Amino acid sequence: MRMRVIPYVLSLLACGGTAFAADAWQALPETAPAPADNPTTAAKVELGKMLYFDTRFSSTGTVSCFSCHNVMEGGDDHRPTSIGVHGQVGGRNAPTVWNAAFHSVQFWDGRAPSLEEQAKGPPANPIEMGMANLDATIGRIRAIPGYQPYFKAAFGDGDVITMDNAAKAIAAYERTLITPNSAYDRYVKGDKTAMSAQQIKGMETFAATGCTACHSGPAFNGAANLPQGTGFFMKFPTFPGSVYETQYKLTEDLGRYTVTKNDADKSMWRVPTLRNLNYTAPYFHNGLVKTLDEAVRVMAKTQLNKELSPEQVADIVAFLGALDGPFPQQTMPRLPPTPGDLLIHLR
């Protein structure tokens, strides 16, 4: 499913981009929502964390989820585009895993309707983890006896070492990767000292400029209250022809169209979260914009057809800094040992 957002955005622009009520500012919830068929449990989170860090999910035994989504920092890899097995380079920037639980769809093009489905994508991708298929992926895990008690604790008795359950466990772990209680969150909850004067001014400028047309809700991704699997997409660039379009190759990748082959989806992208942006440079789907102030200028021109003053840019950047939340402490998991007869397959 797809939510068509352009008419709403254009109506905001016609009103000067100010149609955003003050009471619409929302704090990030303290816990992430979980689907009914995959309630979050401690056992699932423990198993999912192990699988997230385990390079044996890849054909070469060298790439894990953590390789591209570093939870010891910003949840990405700080490369324009990520590197997979055999040094292959992917085509898009790795989105941060922090607060991904608040997206209604996953990947830049929204091709996965949930974290569970997203977790099944990279293992069998020939560039990313390079396994032949998902059966081969879970077969690798089944061949490691030390994983059996963890799957049993998470999913019970029987044939529970399945790719569906592995994906559920990874998704459960990822739902713990959220960053509430930022300065912004404290501010909208009533602590009017939590944000600086410049951040408050930037918040007002952010709304008045029209940024909230797409970046609304607790995660600033427009996806608040959308049913799971219903993506919030936006055309990028909305106003073509700026110098940024050529400079940063904004239209070379056609976004959601590469999945649907529907002409209406050309240059449509899932709206990303704006939280923790200070930790996730470089920016945009191709990672070609290096600094946050430049990203603000690009977005203002390409999405709102506005050129901001240096003061406006600085104020908005200051406000975006207020969206940096405290990261829950992460410790490296202890993984079960590799059986000797499995080593020949790690190539």
Short mmCIF file of C-alpha atoms in Angstrom, two decimals:
data_model
loop_
_atom_site.label_atom_id
_atom_site.label_comp_id
_atom_site.label_asym_id
_atom_site.label_seq_id
_atom_site.Cartn_x
_atom_site.Cartn_y
_atom_site.Cartn_z
CA MET A 1 0.00 0.00 0.00
CA ARG A 2 1.11 3.58 -0.56
CA MET A 3 0.01 6.89 0.88
CA ARG A 4 -0.09 9.65 -1.70
CA VAL A 5 1.22 12.76 0.03
CA ILE A 6 1.89 15.33 -2.68
CA PRO A 7 -1.54 17.06 -2.58
CA TYR A 8 -1.17 17.57 1.18
CA VAL A 9 2.32 18.97 0.76
CA LEU A 10 1.24 21.36 -1.96
CA SER A 11 -1.65 22.59 0.19
CA LEU A 12 0.86 23.39 2.92
CA LEU A 13 3.06 25.26 0.48
CA ALA A 14 0.11 27.31 -0.67
CA CYS A 15 -0.38 28.34 2.94
CA GLY A 16 3.25 29.24 3.37
CA GLY A 17 4.09 25.93 4.99
CA THR A 18 2.66 26.95 8.37
CA ALA A 19 -0.29 24.56 8.74
CA PHE A 20 1.22 22.66 11.65
CA ALA A 21 -0.48 22.96 15.02
CA ALA A 22 1.71 23.50 18.05
CA ASP A 23 0.06 20.56 19.81
CA ALA A 24 1.13 18.26 16.94
CA TRP A 25 4.67 18.02 18.31
CA GLN A 26 4.96 14.52 19.73
CA ALA A 27 7.55 12.83 21.95
CA LEU A 28 8.98 9.46 21.00
CA PRO A 29 7.32 6.61 22.95
CA GLU A 30 9.38 4.83 25.60
CA THR A 31 8.80 1.47 23.90
CA ALA A 32 8.42 0.49 20.25
CA PRO A 33 5.24 -1.19 19.02
CA ALA A 34 5.42 -4.91 18.27
CA PRO A 35 3.10 -6.91 16.00
CA ALA A 36 0.63 -9.33 17.56
CA ASP A 37 2.42 -12.33 16.04
CA ASN A 38 5.80 -11.29 17.42
CA PRO A 39 5.53 -9.88 20.94
CA THR A 40 8.85 -8.71 22.32
CA THR A 41 10.38 -11.02 24.93
CA ALA A 42 13.76 -11.04 26.62
CA ALA A 43 14.63 -14.41 25.07
CA LYS A 44 13.86 -13.18 21.55
CA VAL A 45 15.85 -10.01 22.10
CA GLU A 46 18.86 -12.00 23.34
CA LEU A 47 18.73 -14.37 20.36
CA GLY A 48 18.11 -11.54 17.90
CA LYS A 49 21.09 -9.62 19.18
CA MET A 50 23.32 -12.68 18.68
CA LEU A 51 22.09 -13.12 15.10
CA TYR A 52 22.44 -9.38 14.43
CA PHE A 53 26.15 -9.53 15.28
CA ASP A 54 26.86 -12.96 13.72
CA THR A 55 28.93 -12.80 10.52
CA ARG A 56 28.07 -16.45 9.83
CA PHE A 57 24.82 -15.14 8.35
CA SER A 58 26.92 -14.26 5.28
CA SER A 59 28.47 -16.51 2.64
CA THR A 60 32.02 -15.41 3.48
CA GLY A 61 31.55 -15.30 7.23
CA THR A 62 32.62 -11.66 7.20
CA VAL A 63 29.42 -9.56 7.07
CA SER A 64 26.70 -9.18 9.69
CA CYS A 65 23.80 -6.79 10.24
CA PHE A 66 26.16 -4.87 12.50
CA SER A 67 28.63 -4.40 9.61
CA CYS A 68 26.36 -1.83 7.97
CA HIS A 69 24.31 -0.81 11.01
CA ASN A 70 26.75 -0.05 13.80
CA VAL A 71 24.80 0.17 17.05
CA MET A 72 27.92 1.28 18.89
CA GLU A 73 27.41 4.61 17.13
CA GLY A 74 24.82 5.97 14.70
CA GLY A 75 23.27 2.72 13.49
CA ASP A 76 24.77 3.06 10.01
CA ASP A 77 28.27 2.71 8.51
CA HIS A 78 29.16 6.30 7.47
CA ARG A 79 29.86 5.24 3.90
CA PRO A 80 27.99 6.76 0.96
CA THR A 81 26.91 3.21 0.12
CA SER A 82 27.66 0.03 2.02
CA ILE A 83 30.21 -2.71 1.38
CA GLY A 84 29.12 -6.34 1.32
CA VAL A 85 30.76 -9.70 0.70
CA HIS A 86 33.91 -9.77 -1.46
CA GLY A 87 34.16 -5.98 -1.16
CA GLN A 88 31.13 -5.38 -3.35
CA VAL A 89 29.58 -1.93 -3.06
CA GLY A 90 25.84 -1.47 -2.78
CA GLY A 91 23.79 1.19 -4.49
CA ARG A 92 22.27 2.99 -1.51
CA ASN A 93 23.22 4.53 1.79
CA ALA A 94 22.58 2.31 4.82
CA PRO A 95 19.67 3.81 6.83
CA THR A 96 20.15 3.97 10.56
CA VAL A 97 18.68 1.09 12.55
CA TRP A 98 18.01 3.41 15.50
CA ASN A 99 14.26 4.05 15.70
CA ALA A 100 13.62 1.95 12.58
CA ALA A 101 10.89 0.31 14.66
CA PHE A 102 8.81 3.45 14.14
CA HIS A 103 8.82 3.18 10.34
CA SER A 104 5.71 1.58 8.84
CA VAL A 105 7.83 0.13 5.99
CA GLN A 106 11.55 -0.60 5.68
CA PHE A 107 14.29 0.16 3.15
CA TRP A 108 14.53 3.42 1.23
CA ASP A 109 12.05 2.11 -1.34
CA GLY A 110 9.66 0.63 1.24
CA ARG A 111 9.85 -2.86 -0.21
CA ALA A 112 9.68 -4.60 3.19
CA PRO A 113 6.44 -4.09 5.16
CA SER A 114 8.01 -4.87 8.54
CA LEU A 115 11.27 -5.31 10.43
CA GLU A 116 10.71 -9.06 10.20
CA GLU A 117 10.60 -8.98 6.42
CA GLN A 118 13.50 -6.54 6.24
CA ALA A 119 15.69 -8.96 8.19
CA LYS A 120 15.22 -11.55 5.42
CA GLY A 121 16.50 -9.23 2.70
CA PRO A 122 20.27 -8.85 3.20
CA PRO A 123 21.27 -12.53 3.77
CA ALA A 124 20.30 -13.66 0.27
CA ASN A 125 21.25 -10.41 -1.45
CA PRO A 126 24.26 -11.23 -3.66
CA ILE A 127 26.01 -7.96 -2.84
CA GLU A 128 25.23 -7.72 0.86
CA MET A 129 25.59 -11.12 2.58
CA GLY A 130 25.67 -13.33 -0.48
CA MET A 131 23.98 -16.52 0.73
CA ALA A 132 22.44 -18.63 -2.03
CA ASN A 133 18.97 -18.33 -0.50
CA LEU A 134 17.22 -18.15 2.86
CA ASP A 135 17.23 -21.94 3.25
CA ALA A 136 21.01 -21.87 3.02
CA THR A 137 21.10 -19.01 5.52
CA ILE A 138 19.11 -20.78 8.21
CA GLY A 139 20.91 -24.04 7.37
CA ARG A 140 24.13 -22.34 8.46
CA ILE A 141 22.54 -21.48 11.81
CA ARG A 142 21.08 -24.97 12.26
CA ALA A 143 24.58 -26.39 11.82
CA ILE A 144 25.75 -24.50 14.92
CA PRO A 145 24.54 -26.59 17.91
CA GLY A 146 25.05 -23.75 20.35
CA TYR A 147 22.12 -21.85 18.87
CA GLN A 148 19.58 -24.57 19.72
CA PRO A 149 18.92 -23.60 23.36
CA TYR A 150 18.49 -19.95 22.42
CA PHE A 151 15.86 -20.73 19.77
CA LYS A 152 14.12 -23.05 22.25
CA ALA A 153 14.06 -20.35 24.92
CA ALA A 154 12.65 -17.85 22.45
CA PHE A 155 10.18 -20.02 20.51
CA GLY A 156 9.62 -23.24 22.44
CA ASP A 157 10.06 -26.88 21.51
CA GLY A 158 9.97 -28.46 18.07
CA ASP A 159 11.43 -27.39 14.74
CA VAL A 160 11.88 -23.76 15.73
CA ILE A 161 15.18 -22.95 14.01
CA THR A 162 13.51 -21.37 10.99
CA MET A 163 14.22 -18.25 8.97
CA ASP A 164 10.89 -16.78 10.05
CA ASN A 165 11.86 -17.17 13.70
CA ALA A 166 15.36 -15.84 13.10
CA ALA A 167 13.84 -12.76 11.48
CA LYS A 168 11.38 -12.38 14.35
CA ALA A 169 14.23 -12.49 16.85
CA ILE A 170 16.29 -9.90 14.95
CA ALA A 171 13.23 -7.64 14.71
CA ALA A 172 12.60 -8.02 18.44
CA TYR A 173 16.14 -6.90 19.16
CA GLU A 174 15.83 -3.98 16.74
CA ARG A 175 12.69 -2.81 18.56
CA THR A 176 14.88 -2.15 21.58
CA LEU A 177 17.03 0.23 19.50
CA ILE A 178 15.11 3.42 20.18
CA THR A 179 16.24 6.78 21.53
CA PRO A 180 13.51 8.57 23.50
CA ASN A 181 14.20 11.30 26.02
CA SER A 182 16.06 13.67 23.70
CA ALA A 183 16.10 17.36 24.54
CA TYR A 184 13.17 17.75 22.14
CA ASP A 185 11.20 14.97 23.86
CA ARG A 186 11.73 16.55 27.26
CA TYR A 187 10.74 19.95 25.87
CA VAL A 188 7.42 18.80 24.40
CA LYS A 189 6.67 16.93 27.63
CA GLY A 190 6.84 20.21 29.49
CA ASP A 191 10.48 20.90 30.38
CA LYS A 192 10.88 24.26 28.68
CA THR A 193 14.55 24.43 29.72
CA ALA A 194 15.46 21.26 27.79
CA MET A 195 16.09 23.07 24.49
CA SER A 196 18.26 26.12 23.89
CA ALA A 197 16.86 29.39 22.58
CA GLN A 198 18.37 28.66 19.16
CA GLN A 199 16.86 25.16 19.11
CA ILE A 200 13.43 26.57 19.93
CA LYS A 201 13.84 29.16 17.19
CA GLY A 202 14.93 26.39 14.83
CA MET A 203 11.87 24.36 15.75
CA GLU A 204 9.68 27.30 14.77
CA THR A 205 11.64 27.82 11.55
CA PHE A 206 11.39 24.10 10.77
CA ALA A 207 7.59 24.28 10.94
CA ALA A 208 7.24 27.66 9.21
CA THR A 209 9.46 26.56 6.33
CA GLY A 210 7.20 23.58 5.66
CA CYS A 211 9.49 20.73 6.74
CA THR A 212 6.67 19.25 8.83
CA ALA A 213 4.73 18.44 5.66
CA CYS A 214 6.78 15.25 5.47
CA HIS A 215 8.77 15.08 8.70
CA SER A 216 6.02 14.90 11.30
CA GLY A 217 5.14 12.61 14.16
CA PRO A 218 7.32 11.27 16.99
CA ALA A 219 9.99 9.89 14.63
CA PHE A 220 9.74 12.84 12.20
CA ASN A 221 9.09 10.35 9.37
CA GLY A 222 5.41 11.04 8.68
CA ALA A 223 4.50 7.47 9.57
CA ALA A 224 2.77 8.03 12.91
CA ASN A 225 -0.45 6.00 13.20
CA LEU A 226 -0.08 4.41 9.76
CA PRO A 227 -0.96 0.71 9.59
CA GLN A 228 2.10 -1.53 9.37
CA GLY A 229 3.06 -1.94 5.74
CA THR A 230 1.48 1.35 4.63
CA GLY A 231 4.40 3.48 3.61
CA PHE A 232 4.69 7.25 3.79
CA PHE A 233 6.45 8.20 0.57
CA MET A 234 7.46 11.49 -0.98
CA LYS A 235 8.73 12.49 -4.39
CA PHE A 236 12.37 13.59 -4.23
CA PRO A 237 13.07 16.04 -5.70
CA THR A 238 9.57 17.52 -5.70
CA PHE A 239 10.79 20.67 -7.48
CA PRO A 240 13.19 19.49 -10.20
CA GLY A 241 15.85 21.49 -11.94
CA SER A 242 17.88 22.90 -9.06
CA VAL A 243 21.68 22.85 -9.12
CA TYR A 244 21.57 20.25 -6.35
CA GLU A 245 19.87 17.73 -8.61
CA THR A 246 22.94 17.46 -10.81
CA GLN A 247 25.53 18.10 -8.12
CA TYR A 248 24.28 15.26 -5.94
CA LYS A 249 22.86 12.97 -8.64
CA LEU A 250 19.46 13.02 -6.99
CA THR A 251 17.49 11.50 -9.87
CA GLU A 252 19.82 8.73 -11.06
CA ASP A 253 18.11 6.23 -8.73
CA LEU A 254 14.35 6.06 -9.32
CA GLY A 255 13.50 4.95 -5.80
CA ARG A 256 10.30 2.98 -5.29
CA TYR A 257 9.88 2.57 -9.04
CA THR A 258 12.71 0.01 -8.99
CA VAL A 259 10.38 -2.22 -6.94
CA THR A 260 6.94 -1.53 -8.38
CA LYS A 261 7.77 -0.54 -12.00
CA ASN A 262 4.85 1.86 -11.69
CA ASP A 263 5.59 5.18 -13.40
CA ALA A 264 3.84 7.03 -10.57
CA ASP A 265 6.52 5.72 -8.22
CA LYS A 266 9.48 7.24 -10.05
CA SER A 267 11.64 9.17 -7.57
CA MET A 268 9.33 8.27 -4.70
CA TRP A 269 11.12 7.49 -1.41
CA ARG A 270 10.11 6.45 2.07
CA VAL A 271 10.47 9.51 4.29
CA PRO A 272 13.36 8.88 6.71
CA THR A 273 13.50 9.74 10.39
CA LEU A 274 15.28 12.94 11.39
CA ARG A 275 16.38 11.65 14.77
CA ASN A 276 20.10 11.38 15.57
CA LEU A 277 21.15 12.99 12.29
CA ASN A 278 24.39 14.19 13.85
CA TYR A 279 25.38 10.52 13.97
CA THR A 280 24.39 9.45 10.45
CA ALA A 281 26.39 11.46 7.90
CA PRO A 282 26.58 11.28 4.91
CA TYR A 283 22.98 11.94 3.94
CA PHE A 284 20.27 10.93 1.45
CA HIS A 285 19.73 7.67 -0.41
CA ASN A 286 23.08 7.87 -2.20
CA GLY A 287 25.10 9.32 0.66
CA LEU A 288 26.52 12.14 -1.45
CA VAL A 289 25.68 15.04 0.88
CA LYS A 290 28.33 15.19 3.58
CA THR A 291 27.09 17.80 6.06
CA LEU A 292 23.83 18.45 7.84
CA ASP A 293 23.68 22.13 6.98
CA GLU A 294 24.03 21.28 3.29
CA ALA A 295 21.31 18.62 3.65
CA VAL A 296 18.98 21.29 5.04
CA ARG A 297 19.71 23.60 2.10
CA VAL A 298 19.15 20.80 -0.40
CA MET A 299 15.83 19.78 1.15
CA ALA A 300 14.54 23.35 1.34
CA LYS A 301 15.23 23.92 -2.34
CA THR A 302 14.27 20.56 -3.80
CA GLN A 303 11.21 19.88 -1.64
CA LEU A 304 9.87 23.33 -0.82
CA ASN A 305 11.44 25.51 -3.53
CA LYS A 306 12.87 27.78 -0.86
CA GLU A 307 16.34 29.19 -0.34
CA LEU A 308 17.13 29.62 3.32
CA SER A 309 19.38 32.22 4.85
CA PRO A 310 22.50 31.08 6.71
CA GLU A 311 20.74 32.00 9.96
CA GLN A 312 17.70 29.88 9.12
CA VAL A 313 19.91 26.93 8.20
CA ALA A 314 21.88 27.24 11.43
CA ASP A 315 18.69 27.42 13.49
CA ILE A 316 17.17 24.35 11.85
CA VAL A 317 20.43 22.41 12.28
CA ALA A 318 20.41 23.38 15.96
CA PHE A 319 16.85 22.09 16.29
CA LEU A 320 17.75 18.82 14.58
CA GLY A 321 20.47 18.42 17.19
CA ALA A 322 17.75 18.46 19.84
CA LEU A 323 16.44 15.24 18.28
CA ASP A 324 19.61 13.35 19.27
CA GLY A 325 18.50 11.02 22.03
CA PRO A 326 20.48 8.95 24.55
CA PHE A 327 21.38 5.54 23.14
CA PRO A 328 20.64 2.46 25.24
CA GLN A 329 23.93 0.83 26.21
CA GLN A 330 25.00 -2.00 23.92
CA THR A 331 27.30 -4.87 24.84
CA MET A 332 28.76 -7.36 22.41
CA PRO A 333 27.06 -10.78 22.61
CA ARG A 334 28.92 -14.05 23.16
CA LEU A 335 28.23 -16.21 20.11
CA PRO A 336 28.17 -20.03 20.06
CA PRO A 337 31.29 -21.70 18.62
CA THR A 338 31.64 -22.71 14.98
CA PRO A 339 31.84 -26.49 14.48
CA GLY A 340 35.01 -27.53 12.69
CA ASP A 341 33.15 -29.17 9.81
CA LEU A 342 31.39 -25.86 9.07
CA LEU A 343 34.58 -23.95 8.36
CA ILE A 344 34.83 -25.15 4.76
CA HIS A 345 31.60 -23.34 3.94
CA LEU A 346 32.83 -19.94 5.10
CA ARG A 347 34.23 -18.79 1.81
#
